[in-house]
Coordinates of N, CA and C in Angstrom, one line a residue:
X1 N 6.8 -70.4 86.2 CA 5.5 -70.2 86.9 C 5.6 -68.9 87.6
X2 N 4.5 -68.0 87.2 CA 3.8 -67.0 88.0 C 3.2 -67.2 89.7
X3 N 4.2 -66.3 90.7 CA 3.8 -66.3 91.8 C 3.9 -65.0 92.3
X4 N 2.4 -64.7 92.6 CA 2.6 -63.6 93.6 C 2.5 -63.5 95.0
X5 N 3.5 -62.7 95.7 CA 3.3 -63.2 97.1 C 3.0 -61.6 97.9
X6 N 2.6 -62.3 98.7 CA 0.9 -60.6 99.2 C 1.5 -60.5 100.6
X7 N 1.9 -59.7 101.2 CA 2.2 -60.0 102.7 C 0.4 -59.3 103.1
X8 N 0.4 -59.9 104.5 CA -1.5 -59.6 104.7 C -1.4 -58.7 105.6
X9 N -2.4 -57.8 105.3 CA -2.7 -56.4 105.8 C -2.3 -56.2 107.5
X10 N -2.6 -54.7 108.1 CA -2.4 -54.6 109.0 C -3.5 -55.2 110.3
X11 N -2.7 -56.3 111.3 CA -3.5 -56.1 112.0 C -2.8 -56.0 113.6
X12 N -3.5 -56.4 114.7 CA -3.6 -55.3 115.7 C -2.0 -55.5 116.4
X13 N -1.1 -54.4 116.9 CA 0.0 -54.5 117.6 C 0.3 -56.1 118.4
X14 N 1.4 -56.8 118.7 CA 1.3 -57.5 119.0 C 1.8 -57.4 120.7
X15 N 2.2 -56.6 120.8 CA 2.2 -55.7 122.0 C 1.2 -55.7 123.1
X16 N 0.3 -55.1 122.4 CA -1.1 -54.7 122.9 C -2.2 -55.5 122.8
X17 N -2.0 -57.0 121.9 CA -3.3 -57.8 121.7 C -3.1 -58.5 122.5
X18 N -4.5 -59.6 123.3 CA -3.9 -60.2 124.2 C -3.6 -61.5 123.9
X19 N -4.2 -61.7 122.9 CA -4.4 -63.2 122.0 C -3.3 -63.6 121.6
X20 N -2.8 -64.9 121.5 CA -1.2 -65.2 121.0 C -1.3 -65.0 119.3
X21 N 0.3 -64.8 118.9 CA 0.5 -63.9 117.9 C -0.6 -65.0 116.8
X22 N -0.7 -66.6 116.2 CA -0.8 -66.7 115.7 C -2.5 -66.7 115.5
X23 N -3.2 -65.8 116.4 CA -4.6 -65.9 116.8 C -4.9 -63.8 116.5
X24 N -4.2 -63.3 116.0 CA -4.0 -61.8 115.6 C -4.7 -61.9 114.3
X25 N -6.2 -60.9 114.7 CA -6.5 -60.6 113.2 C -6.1 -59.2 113.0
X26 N -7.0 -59.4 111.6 CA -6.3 -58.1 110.5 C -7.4 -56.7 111.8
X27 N -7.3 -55.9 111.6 CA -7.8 -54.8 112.2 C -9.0 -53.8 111.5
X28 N -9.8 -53.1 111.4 CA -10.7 -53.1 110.7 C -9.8 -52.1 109.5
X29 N -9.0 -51.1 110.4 CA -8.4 -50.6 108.9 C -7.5 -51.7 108.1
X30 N -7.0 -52.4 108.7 CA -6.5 -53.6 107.6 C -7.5 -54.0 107.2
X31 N -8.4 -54.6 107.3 CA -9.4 -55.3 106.2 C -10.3 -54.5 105.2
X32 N -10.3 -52.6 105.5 CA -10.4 -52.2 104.6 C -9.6 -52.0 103.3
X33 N -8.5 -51.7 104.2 CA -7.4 -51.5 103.1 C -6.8 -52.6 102.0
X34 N -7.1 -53.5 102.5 CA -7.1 -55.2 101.9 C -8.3 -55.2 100.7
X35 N -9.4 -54.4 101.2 CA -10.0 -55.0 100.0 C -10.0 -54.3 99.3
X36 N -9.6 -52.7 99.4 CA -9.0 -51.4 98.6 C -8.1 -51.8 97.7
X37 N -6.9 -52.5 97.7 CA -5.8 -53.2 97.4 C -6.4 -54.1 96.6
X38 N -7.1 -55.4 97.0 CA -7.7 -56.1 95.9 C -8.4 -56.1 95.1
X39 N -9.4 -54.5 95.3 CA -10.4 -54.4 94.1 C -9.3 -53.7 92.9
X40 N -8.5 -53.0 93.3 CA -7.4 -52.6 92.8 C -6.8 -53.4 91.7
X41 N -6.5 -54.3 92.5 CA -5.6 -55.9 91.5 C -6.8 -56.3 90.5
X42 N -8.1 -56.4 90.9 CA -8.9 -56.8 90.0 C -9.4 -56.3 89.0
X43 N -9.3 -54.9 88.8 CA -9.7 -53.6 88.0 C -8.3 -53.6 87.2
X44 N -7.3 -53.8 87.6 CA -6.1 -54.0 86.3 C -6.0 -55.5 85.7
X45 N -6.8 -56.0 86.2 CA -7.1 -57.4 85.2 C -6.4 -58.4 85.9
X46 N -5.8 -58.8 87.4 CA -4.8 -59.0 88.3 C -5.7 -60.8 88.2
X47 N -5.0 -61.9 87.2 CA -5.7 -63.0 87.3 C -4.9 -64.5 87.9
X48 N -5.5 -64.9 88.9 CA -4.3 -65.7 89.5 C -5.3 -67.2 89.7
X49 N -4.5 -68.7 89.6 CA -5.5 -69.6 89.8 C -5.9 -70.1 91.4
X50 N -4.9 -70.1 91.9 CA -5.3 -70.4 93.4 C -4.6 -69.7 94.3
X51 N -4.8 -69.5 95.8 CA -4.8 -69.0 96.7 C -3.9 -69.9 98.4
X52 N -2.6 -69.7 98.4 CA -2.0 -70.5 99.3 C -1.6 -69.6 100.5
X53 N -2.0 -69.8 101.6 CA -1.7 -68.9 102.6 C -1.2 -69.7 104.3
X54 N -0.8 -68.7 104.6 CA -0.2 -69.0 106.0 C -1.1 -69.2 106.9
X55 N -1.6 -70.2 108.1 CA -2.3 -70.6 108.7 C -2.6 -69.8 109.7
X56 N -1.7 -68.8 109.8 CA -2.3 -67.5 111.2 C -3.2 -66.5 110.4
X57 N -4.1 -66.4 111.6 CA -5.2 -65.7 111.6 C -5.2 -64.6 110.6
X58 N -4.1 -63.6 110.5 CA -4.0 -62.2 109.7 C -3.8 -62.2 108.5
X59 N -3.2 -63.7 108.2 CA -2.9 -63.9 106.8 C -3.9 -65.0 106.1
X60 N -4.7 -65.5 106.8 CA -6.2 -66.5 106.6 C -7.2 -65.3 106.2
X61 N -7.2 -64.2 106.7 CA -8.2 -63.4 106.6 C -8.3 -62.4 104.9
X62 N -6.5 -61.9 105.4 CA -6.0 -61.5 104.0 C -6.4 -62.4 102.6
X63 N -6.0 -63.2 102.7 CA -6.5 -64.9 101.2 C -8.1 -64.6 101.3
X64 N -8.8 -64.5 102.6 CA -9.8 -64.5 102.4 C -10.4 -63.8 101.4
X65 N -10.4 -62.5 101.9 CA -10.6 -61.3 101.4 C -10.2 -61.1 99.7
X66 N -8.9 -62.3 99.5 CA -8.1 -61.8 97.8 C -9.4 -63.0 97.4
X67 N -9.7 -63.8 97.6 CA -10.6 -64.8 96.9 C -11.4 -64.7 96.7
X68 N -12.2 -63.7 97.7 CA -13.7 -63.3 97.9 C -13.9 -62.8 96.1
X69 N -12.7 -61.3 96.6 CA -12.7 -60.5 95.5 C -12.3 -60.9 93.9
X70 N -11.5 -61.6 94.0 CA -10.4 -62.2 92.9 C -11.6 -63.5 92.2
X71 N -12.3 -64.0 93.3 CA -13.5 -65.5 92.5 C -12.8 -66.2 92.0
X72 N -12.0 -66.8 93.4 CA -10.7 -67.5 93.3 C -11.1 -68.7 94.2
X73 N -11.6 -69.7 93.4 CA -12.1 -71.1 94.4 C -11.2 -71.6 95.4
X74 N -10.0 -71.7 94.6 CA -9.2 -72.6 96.0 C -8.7 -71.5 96.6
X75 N -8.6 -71.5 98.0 CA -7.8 -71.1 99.3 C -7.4 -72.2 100.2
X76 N -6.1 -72.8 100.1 CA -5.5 -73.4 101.0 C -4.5 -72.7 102.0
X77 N -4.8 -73.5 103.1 CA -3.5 -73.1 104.2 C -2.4 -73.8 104.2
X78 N -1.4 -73.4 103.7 CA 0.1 -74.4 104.2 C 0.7 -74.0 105.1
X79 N 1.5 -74.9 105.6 CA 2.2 -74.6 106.9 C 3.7 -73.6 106.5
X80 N 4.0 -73.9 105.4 CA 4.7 -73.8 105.0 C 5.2 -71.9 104.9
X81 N 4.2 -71.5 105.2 CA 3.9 -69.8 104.8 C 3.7 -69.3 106.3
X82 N 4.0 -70.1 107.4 CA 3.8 -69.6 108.7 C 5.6 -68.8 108.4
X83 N 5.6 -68.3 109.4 CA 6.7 -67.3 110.0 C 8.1 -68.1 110.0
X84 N 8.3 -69.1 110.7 CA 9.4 -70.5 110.9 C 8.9 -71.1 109.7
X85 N 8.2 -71.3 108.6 CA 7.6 -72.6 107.6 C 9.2 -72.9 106.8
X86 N 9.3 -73.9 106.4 CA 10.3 -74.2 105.3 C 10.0 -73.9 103.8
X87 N 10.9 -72.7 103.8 CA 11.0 -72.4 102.3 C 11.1 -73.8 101.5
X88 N 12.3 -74.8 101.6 CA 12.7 -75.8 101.0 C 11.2 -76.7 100.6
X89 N 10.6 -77.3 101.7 CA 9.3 -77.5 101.6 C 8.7 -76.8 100.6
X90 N 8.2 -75.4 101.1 CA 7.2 -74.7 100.2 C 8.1 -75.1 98.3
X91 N 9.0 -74.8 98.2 CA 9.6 -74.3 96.8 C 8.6 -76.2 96.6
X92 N 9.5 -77.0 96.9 CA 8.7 -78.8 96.9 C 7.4 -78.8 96.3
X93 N 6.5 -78.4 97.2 CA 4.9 -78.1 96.8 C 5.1 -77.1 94.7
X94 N 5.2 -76.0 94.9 CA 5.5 -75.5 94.4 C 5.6 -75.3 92.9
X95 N 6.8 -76.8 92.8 CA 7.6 -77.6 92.2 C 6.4 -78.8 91.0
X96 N 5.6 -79.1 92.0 CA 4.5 -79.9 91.2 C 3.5 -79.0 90.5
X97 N 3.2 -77.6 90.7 CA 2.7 -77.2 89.4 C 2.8 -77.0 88.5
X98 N 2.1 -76.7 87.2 CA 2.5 -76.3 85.8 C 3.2 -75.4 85.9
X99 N 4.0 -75.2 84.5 CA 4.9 -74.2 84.2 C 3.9 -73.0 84.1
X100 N 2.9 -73.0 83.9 CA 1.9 -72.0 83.5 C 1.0 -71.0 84.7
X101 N 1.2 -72.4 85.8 CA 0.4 -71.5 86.9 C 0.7 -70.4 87.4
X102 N -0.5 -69.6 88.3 CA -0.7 -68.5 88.5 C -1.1 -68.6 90.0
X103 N -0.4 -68.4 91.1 CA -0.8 -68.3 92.2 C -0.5 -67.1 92.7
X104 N -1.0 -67.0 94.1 CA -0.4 -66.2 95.2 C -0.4 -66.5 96.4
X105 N 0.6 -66.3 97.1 CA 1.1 -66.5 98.2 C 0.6 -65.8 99.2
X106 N 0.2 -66.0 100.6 CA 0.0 -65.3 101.6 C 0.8 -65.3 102.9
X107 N 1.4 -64.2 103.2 CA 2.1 -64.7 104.5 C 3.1 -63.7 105.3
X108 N 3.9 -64.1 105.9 CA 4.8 -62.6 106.5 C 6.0 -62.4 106.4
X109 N 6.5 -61.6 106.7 CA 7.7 -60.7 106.7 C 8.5 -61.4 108.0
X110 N 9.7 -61.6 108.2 CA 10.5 -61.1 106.9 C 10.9 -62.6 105.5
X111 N 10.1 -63.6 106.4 CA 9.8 -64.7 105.3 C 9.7 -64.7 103.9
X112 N 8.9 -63.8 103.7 CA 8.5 -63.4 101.9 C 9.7 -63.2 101.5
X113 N 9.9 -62.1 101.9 CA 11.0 -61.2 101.1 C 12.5 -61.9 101.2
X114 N 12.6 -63.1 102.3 CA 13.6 -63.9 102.1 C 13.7 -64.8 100.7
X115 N 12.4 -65.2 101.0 CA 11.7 -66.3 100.0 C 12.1 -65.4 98.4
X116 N 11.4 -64.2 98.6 CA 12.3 -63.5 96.9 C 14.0 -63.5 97.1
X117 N 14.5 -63.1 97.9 CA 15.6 -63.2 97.6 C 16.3 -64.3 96.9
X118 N 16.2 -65.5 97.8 CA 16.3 -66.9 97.8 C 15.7 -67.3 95.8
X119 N 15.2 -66.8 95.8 CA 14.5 -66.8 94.3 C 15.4 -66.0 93.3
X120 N 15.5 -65.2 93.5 CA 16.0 -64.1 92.5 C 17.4 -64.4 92.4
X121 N 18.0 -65.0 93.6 CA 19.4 -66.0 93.8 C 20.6 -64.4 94.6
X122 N 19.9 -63.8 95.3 CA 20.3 -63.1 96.4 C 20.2 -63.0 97.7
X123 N 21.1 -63.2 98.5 CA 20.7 -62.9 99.9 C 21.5 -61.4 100.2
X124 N 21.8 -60.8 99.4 CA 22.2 -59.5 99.8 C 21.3 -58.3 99.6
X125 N 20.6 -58.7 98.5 CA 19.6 -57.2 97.7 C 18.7 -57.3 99.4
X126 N 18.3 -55.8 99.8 CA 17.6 -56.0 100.5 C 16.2 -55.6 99.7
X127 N 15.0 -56.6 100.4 CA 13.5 -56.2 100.0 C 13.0 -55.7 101.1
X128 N 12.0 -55.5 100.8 CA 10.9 -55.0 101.8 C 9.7 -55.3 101.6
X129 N 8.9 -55.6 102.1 CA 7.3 -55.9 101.8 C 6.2 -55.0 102.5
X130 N 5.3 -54.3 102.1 CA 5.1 -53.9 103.4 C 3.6 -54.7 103.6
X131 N 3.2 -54.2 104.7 CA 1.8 -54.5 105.2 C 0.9 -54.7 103.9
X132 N -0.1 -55.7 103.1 CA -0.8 -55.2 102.2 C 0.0 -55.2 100.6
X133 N 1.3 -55.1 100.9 CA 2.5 -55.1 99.5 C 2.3 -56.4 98.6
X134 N 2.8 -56.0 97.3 CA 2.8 -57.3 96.8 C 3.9 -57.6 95.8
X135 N 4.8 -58.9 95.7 CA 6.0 -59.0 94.9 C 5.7 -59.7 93.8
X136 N 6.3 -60.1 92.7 CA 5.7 -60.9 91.8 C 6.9 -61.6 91.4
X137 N 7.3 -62.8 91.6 CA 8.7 -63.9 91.1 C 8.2 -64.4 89.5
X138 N 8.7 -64.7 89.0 CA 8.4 -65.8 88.0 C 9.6 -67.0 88.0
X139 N 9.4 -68.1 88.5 CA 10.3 -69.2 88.8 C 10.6 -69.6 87.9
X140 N 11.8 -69.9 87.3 CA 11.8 -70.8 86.0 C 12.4 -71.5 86.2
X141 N 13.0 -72.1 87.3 CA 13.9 -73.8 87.7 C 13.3 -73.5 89.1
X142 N 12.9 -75.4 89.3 CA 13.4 -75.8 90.5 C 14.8 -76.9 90.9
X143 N 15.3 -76.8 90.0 CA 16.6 -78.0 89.9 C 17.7 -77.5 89.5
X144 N 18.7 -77.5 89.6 CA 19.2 -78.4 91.1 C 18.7 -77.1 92.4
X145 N 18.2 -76.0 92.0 CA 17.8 -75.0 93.3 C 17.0 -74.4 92.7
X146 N 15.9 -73.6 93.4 CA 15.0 -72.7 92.9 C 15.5 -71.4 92.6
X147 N 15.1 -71.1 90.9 CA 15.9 -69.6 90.9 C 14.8 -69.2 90.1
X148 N 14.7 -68.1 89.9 CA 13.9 -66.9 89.2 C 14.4 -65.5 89.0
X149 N 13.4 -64.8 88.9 CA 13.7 -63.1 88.9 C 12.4 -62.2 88.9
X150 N 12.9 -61.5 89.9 CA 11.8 -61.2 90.2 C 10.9 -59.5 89.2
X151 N 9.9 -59.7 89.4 CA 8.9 -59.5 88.0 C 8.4 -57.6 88.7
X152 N 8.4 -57.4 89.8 CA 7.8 -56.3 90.4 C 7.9 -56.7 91.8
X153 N 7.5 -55.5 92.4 CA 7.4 -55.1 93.9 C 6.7 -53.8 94.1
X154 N 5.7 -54.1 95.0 CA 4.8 -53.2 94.7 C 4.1 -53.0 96.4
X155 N 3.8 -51.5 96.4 CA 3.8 -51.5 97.7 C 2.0 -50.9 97.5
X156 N 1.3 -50.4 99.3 CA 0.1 -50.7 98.9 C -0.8 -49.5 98.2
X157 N 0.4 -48.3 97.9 CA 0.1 -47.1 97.8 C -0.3 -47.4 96.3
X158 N 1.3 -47.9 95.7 CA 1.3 -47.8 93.9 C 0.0 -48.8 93.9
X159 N -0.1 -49.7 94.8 CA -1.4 -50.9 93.7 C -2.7 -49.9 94.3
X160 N -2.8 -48.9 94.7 CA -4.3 -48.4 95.0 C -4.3 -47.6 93.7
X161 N -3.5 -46.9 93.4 CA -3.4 -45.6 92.2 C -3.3 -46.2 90.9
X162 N -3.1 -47.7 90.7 CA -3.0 -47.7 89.3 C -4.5 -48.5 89.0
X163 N -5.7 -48.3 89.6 CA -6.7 -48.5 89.3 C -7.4 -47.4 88.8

């Protein structure tokens, strides 16, 4: 199974907002840049079947934005994709799709990039994701542990220029 996982654009310091973190939207240059990024994915033919995202605000907004553009019906929120969520869980979910599907992921750092690690069957390689970035796993076991390898990594610079 094809998974891509999107960390969601920039939004406002968490420093400086007064709202608690999980109430943080994207910022208006984040949500430009979001949909810069996605028309991007869509102009290289970027085709995925549903939409699973982390329940805080910045990363609700991000899925928004990839579905709007992508005419991608489902967008669900799992809990699973919050900051603390259980990978173990998520992989679970996961686990009941076709070998065939095509999703993406929405959610944060340094979660994702654990989450590839954990996948690719490293905790040493370091990743990075950035703001807007997108990685691409392809899982091919969940039993006896989830392993894969990972397919690309792509930051928001390269996915704006190869449109």
């Amino acid at each position: 199974m094809d998974v891509l996982i999107l960390r969601h654009g920039e939004a406002g310091n968490r420093m400086t907002v007064v709202e608690e973190d999980s109430k943080r939207p994207l910022t208006p240059e984040g949500r430009a840049e979001m949909q810069k990024i996605v028309k991007s994915l869509r102009a290289v033919g970027l085709q995925v079947d549903r939409i699973y995202t982390s329940p805080l605000k910045r990363a609700r907004e991000t899925a928004e934005i990839a579905a709007r553009i992508l005419k991608i019906p489902t967008l669900e929120e799992w809990e699973e994709l919050k900051p603390d969520g259980s990978k173990a869980a998520l992989y679970r979910k996961l686990a009941r799709f076709e070998q065939n599907s095509r999703v993406i992921l929405v959610g944060h750092e340094p979660y994702l990039s654990s989450m590839m690690g954990e996948i690719i069957g490293t905790t040493d390689l370091r990743l990075s994701l950035k703001k807007g970035g997108l990685g691409k796993v392809r899982i091919t076991s969940f039993s006896p542990r989830v392993s894969g390898e990972l397919r690309w990594l792509l930051t928001p610079k390269i996915i704006t220029r190869m449109s």
